[in-house]
Amino acid sequence: MAGLQQLILRTDLAGMPLEWVDYRDAVRLHFLDQIAYTCGRVLYRIHGGINAKTHIRSHVDVNSIIATEGNSRALEKMRTGYIPPLNNHTLFQRDGHICLYCGQRFPKKQLSRDHIRPLSLGGPDHWNNVVTACIRCNNHKAGRTPEDAGMQLLAIPFIPTHAEYIYLQGHNVLADQMEFLRAHFPRTSPLHRRLGRDDLTLTTE
């Protein structure tokens, strides 16, 4: 059984990914009768009280993926032009914790956000202008473009879609959750190639 820290993927009725919730939120949704259906494996069995007449203890099984009632917020985010918020956690996840200049993988504390066209030269703080860089490479590049610093960019940065962003937010994405999210990725998503060779569980460093 997974630890109580394992998050559950919440979707809308159409199966569009919405967010990650913990087991407490999932149980609350069960008791509010907001769960339309479930997918994936059972992660937890949460026990309740004992019925005075039957002497049977109630319980709720919490699956790794839950579809909930209500209007879809995800549909708006699936439209063309949606740009998820930029933060270092999802940026480093997008790039696989790999410095896109030297090509080595590093723990989070040794990584930084590099602006391809530096802010000092008018470059935006935008997904298309930022990459993961180790501290050494970032310091070497300094306030220059890669060309001016004589450095080669190893991959083209991209803006994650809503489903990709939900995936990248995860800290410990289980195999069934990963496959569910991956089905919503664009066919051209660079994440397909990486996930094809990585382990079926994504764990941040």
Tab-separated table of C-alpha atoms in Angstrom:
chain	number	residue	atom	x	y	z
A	1	MET	CA	0.000	0.000	0.000
A	2	ALA	CA	1.306	3.434	-0.883
A	3	GLY	CA	2.176	5.855	1.919
A	4	LEU	CA	-0.343	8.449	2.976
A	5	GLN	CA	1.693	11.086	1.148
A	6	GLN	CA	0.750	9.675	-2.256
A	7	LEU	CA	-1.472	12.126	-4.131
A	8	ILE	CA	-4.595	11.233	-6.102
A	9	LEU	CA	-5.259	12.531	-9.606
A	10	ARG	CA	-8.617	14.296	-9.821
A	11	THR	CA	-10.380	14.678	-13.178
A	12	ASP	CA	-13.717	15.992	-14.375
A	13	LEU	CA	-16.525	13.827	-15.760
A	14	ALA	CA	-14.957	13.825	-19.231
A	15	GLY	CA	-11.666	12.557	-17.799
A	16	MET	CA	-9.831	15.855	-18.219
A	17	PRO	CA	-7.124	16.214	-15.535
A	18	LEU	CA	-7.894	18.893	-12.958
A	19	GLU	CA	-5.458	18.704	-10.062
A	20	TRP	CA	-3.701	16.590	-7.450
A	21	VAL	CA	-5.512	16.030	-4.151
A	22	ASP	CA	-4.534	14.206	-0.964
A	23	TYR	CA	-6.441	11.300	0.563
A	24	ARG	CA	-8.362	13.612	2.908
A	25	ASP	CA	-9.783	15.591	-0.007
A	26	ALA	CA	-10.608	12.358	-1.828
A	27	VAL	CA	-12.497	10.970	1.179
A	28	ARG	CA	-14.360	14.264	1.556
A	29	LEU	CA	-15.418	14.073	-2.105
A	30	HIS	CA	-16.653	10.518	-1.516
A	31	PHE	CA	-18.797	11.558	1.439
A	32	LEU	CA	-20.154	14.539	-0.503
A	33	ASP	CA	-21.141	12.069	-3.246
A	34	GLN	CA	-19.045	13.983	-5.776
A	35	ILE	CA	-17.212	10.942	-7.146
A	36	ALA	CA	-18.653	9.924	-10.524
A	37	TYR	CA	-16.276	7.009	-11.125
A	38	THR	CA	-12.768	5.849	-10.291
A	39	CYS	CA	-9.802	4.483	-12.234
A	40	GLY	CA	-6.476	2.972	-11.366
A	41	ARG	CA	-5.691	0.878	-8.354
A	42	VAL	CA	-6.916	1.297	-4.796
A	43	LEU	CA	-4.328	3.226	-2.788
A	44	TYR	CA	-6.019	3.440	0.584
A	45	ARG	CA	-8.857	1.908	2.553
A	46	ILE	CA	-9.980	4.529	5.056
A	47	HIS	CA	-12.058	3.125	7.923
A	48	GLY	CA	-14.936	4.972	9.585
A	49	GLY	CA	-17.227	4.186	12.505
A	50	ILE	CA	-18.955	0.927	13.451
A	51	ASN	CA	-22.677	0.612	12.724
A	52	ALA	CA	-24.585	0.104	16.010
A	53	LYS	CA	-27.049	-2.345	14.432
A	54	THR	CA	-24.871	-4.371	12.052
A	55	HIS	CA	-21.599	-3.972	13.965
A	56	ILE	CA	-19.941	-3.529	10.571
A	57	ARG	CA	-17.263	-0.896	10.266
A	58	SER	CA	-17.663	1.476	7.336
A	59	HIS	CA	-14.811	2.166	4.936
A	60	VAL	CA	-13.962	4.138	1.810
A	61	ASP	CA	-11.586	2.855	-0.857
A	62	VAL	CA	-9.551	5.631	-2.445
A	63	ASN	CA	-8.287	5.000	-5.984
A	64	SER	CA	-5.314	6.632	-7.640
A	65	ILE	CA	-7.617	8.457	-10.120
A	66	ILE	CA	-11.037	9.900	-9.282
A	67	ALA	CA	-13.492	11.558	-11.660
A	68	THR	CA	-15.674	14.180	-9.995
A	69	GLU	CA	-18.985	15.859	-10.652
A	70	GLY	CA	-19.268	19.529	-11.553
A	71	ASN	CA	-18.321	21.913	-14.333
A	72	SER	CA	-15.033	21.355	-16.068
A	73	ARG	CA	-12.362	23.923	-15.366
A	74	ALA	CA	-9.946	21.942	-17.476
A	75	LEU	CA	-11.801	22.556	-20.729
A	76	GLU	CA	-10.873	26.242	-20.650
A	77	LYS	CA	-7.245	25.291	-20.077
A	78	MET	CA	-7.295	22.893	-23.027
A	79	ARG	CA	-7.999	25.708	-25.441
A	80	THR	CA	-5.315	27.149	-27.677
A	81	GLY	CA	-3.400	29.921	-25.989
A	82	TYR	CA	-3.419	28.522	-22.443
A	83	ILE	CA	-0.080	29.117	-20.725
A	84	PRO	CA	0.456	27.508	-17.310
A	85	PRO	CA	2.259	29.464	-14.595
A	86	LEU	CA	6.037	29.191	-14.691
A	87	ASN	CA	7.900	27.947	-11.630
A	88	ASN	CA	11.192	26.185	-11.060
A	89	HIS	CA	9.719	22.865	-9.941
A	90	THR	CA	7.791	22.291	-13.166
A	91	LEU	CA	10.586	23.799	-15.270
A	92	PHE	CA	13.122	21.333	-13.857
A	93	GLN	CA	10.618	18.517	-14.349
A	94	ARG	CA	10.011	19.585	-17.954
A	95	ASP	CA	13.735	19.312	-18.662
A	96	GLY	CA	14.191	16.082	-16.695
A	97	HIS	CA	16.483	17.713	-14.111
A	98	ILE	CA	19.090	17.901	-16.860
A	99	CYS	CA	21.222	20.965	-17.538
A	100	LEU	CA	20.454	21.837	-21.151
A	101	TYR	CA	23.984	23.121	-21.665
A	102	CYS	CA	26.259	20.388	-20.287
A	103	GLY	CA	23.702	17.554	-20.504
A	104	GLN	CA	24.227	16.251	-16.971
A	105	ARG	CA	21.458	15.417	-14.493
A	106	PHE	CA	21.539	17.227	-11.155
A	107	PRO	CA	19.534	17.309	-7.906
A	108	LYS	CA	17.164	20.264	-7.590
A	109	LYS	CA	19.438	22.237	-5.259
A	110	GLN	CA	22.145	22.337	-7.933
A	111	LEU	CA	19.854	23.620	-10.690
A	112	SER	CA	18.746	27.097	-11.708
A	113	ARG	CA	16.470	28.846	-14.174
A	114	ASP	CA	18.412	30.263	-17.107
A	115	HIS	CA	16.987	32.831	-19.514
A	116	ILE	CA	18.226	32.017	-23.020
A	117	ARG	CA	17.987	35.650	-23.958
A	118	PRO	CA	18.908	37.319	-20.661
A	119	LEU	CA	16.475	39.587	-18.855
A	120	SER	CA	19.077	42.331	-19.073
A	121	LEU	CA	18.837	42.125	-22.878
A	122	GLY	CA	15.046	42.240	-22.894
A	123	GLY	CA	14.401	38.506	-22.786
A	124	PRO	CA	11.049	37.497	-21.214
A	125	ASP	CA	10.533	35.262	-18.186
A	126	HIS	CA	8.543	32.841	-20.332
A	127	TRP	CA	8.529	29.068	-20.940
A	128	ASN	CA	9.959	29.554	-24.444
A	129	ASN	CA	12.891	31.583	-23.125
A	130	VAL	CA	13.907	29.536	-20.078
A	131	VAL	CA	15.756	26.275	-19.601
A	132	THR	CA	17.156	24.275	-16.738
A	133	ALA	CA	20.845	24.927	-16.151
A	134	CYS	CA	23.286	23.769	-13.520
A	135	ILE	CA	24.716	26.543	-11.403
A	136	ARG	CA	28.145	26.199	-13.011
A	137	CYS	CA	26.828	26.586	-16.574
A	138	ASN	CA	24.519	29.428	-15.576
A	139	ASN	CA	27.387	31.311	-13.953
A	140	HIS	CA	29.569	30.739	-17.012
A	141	LYS	CA	26.884	31.984	-19.392
A	142	ALA	CA	26.179	34.969	-17.132
A	143	GLY	CA	24.336	37.821	-18.891
A	144	ARG	CA	25.052	36.565	-22.407
A	145	THR	CA	23.142	34.620	-25.024
A	146	PRO	CA	24.300	31.027	-25.617
A	147	GLU	CA	25.892	32.117	-28.913
A	148	ASP	CA	27.861	34.908	-27.259
A	149	ALA	CA	28.976	32.543	-24.493
A	150	GLY	CA	30.001	29.826	-26.976
A	151	MET	CA	27.481	27.375	-25.489
A	152	GLN	CA	25.111	25.053	-27.322
A	153	LEU	CA	21.508	24.548	-26.232
A	154	LEU	CA	20.750	20.812	-26.194
A	155	ALA	CA	16.947	21.023	-26.542
A	156	ILE	CA	14.289	23.487	-27.611
A	157	PRO	CA	12.174	24.780	-24.701
A	158	PHE	CA	8.403	24.357	-24.954
A	159	ILE	CA	5.205	25.492	-23.228
A	160	PRO	CA	3.508	22.582	-21.415
A	161	THR	CA	-0.151	21.934	-22.148
A	162	HIS	CA	-2.548	21.684	-19.216
A	163	ALA	CA	-2.215	17.872	-19.006
A	164	GLU	CA	1.570	18.073	-19.262
A	165	TYR	CA	1.627	20.724	-16.557
A	166	ILE	CA	-0.468	18.570	-14.202
A	167	TYR	CA	1.980	15.721	-14.804
A	168	LEU	CA	4.996	17.945	-14.187
A	169	GLN	CA	3.492	19.177	-10.910
A	170	GLY	CA	3.486	15.644	-9.540
A	171	HIS	CA	6.089	14.589	-6.993
A	172	ASN	CA	5.568	10.840	-7.256
A	173	VAL	CA	3.471	9.965	-10.274
A	174	LEU	CA	2.337	6.337	-10.269
A	175	ALA	CA	2.366	4.238	-13.427
A	176	ASP	CA	-1.425	4.238	-13.870
A	177	GLN	CA	-1.605	7.996	-13.262
A	178	MET	CA	1.226	8.579	-15.721
A	179	GLU	CA	-0.428	6.540	-18.459
A	180	PHE	CA	-3.738	8.340	-17.891
A	181	LEU	CA	-2.089	11.757	-18.184
A	182	ARG	CA	0.087	10.709	-21.092
A	183	ALA	CA	-3.030	9.878	-23.106
A	184	HIS	CA	-3.869	13.599	-22.943
A	185	PHE	CA	-0.440	14.785	-24.128
A	186	PRO	CA	-0.106	16.109	-27.705
A	187	ARG	CA	1.342	13.540	-30.104
A	188	THR	CA	4.339	15.804	-30.616
A	189	SER	CA	5.046	16.223	-26.879
A	190	PRO	CA	8.768	15.853	-26.084
A	191	LEU	CA	7.700	14.088	-22.879
A	192	HIS	CA	6.625	10.976	-24.834
A	193	ARG	CA	10.203	10.191	-25.805
A	194	ARG	CA	11.534	10.694	-22.287
A	195	LEU	CA	8.778	8.665	-20.642
A	196	GLY	CA	9.362	5.899	-23.123
A	197	ARG	CA	12.811	5.261	-21.717
A	198	ASP	CA	12.365	6.323	-18.079
A	199	ASP	CA	10.966	4.228	-15.249
A	200	LEU	CA	7.188	4.166	-14.920
A	201	THR	CA	7.312	6.205	-11.718
A	202	LEU	CA	8.430	9.820	-11.824
A	203	THR	CA	10.069	10.937	-8.602
A	204	THR	CA	11.566	14.381	-8.138
A	205	GLU	CA	15.020	14.663	-6.692
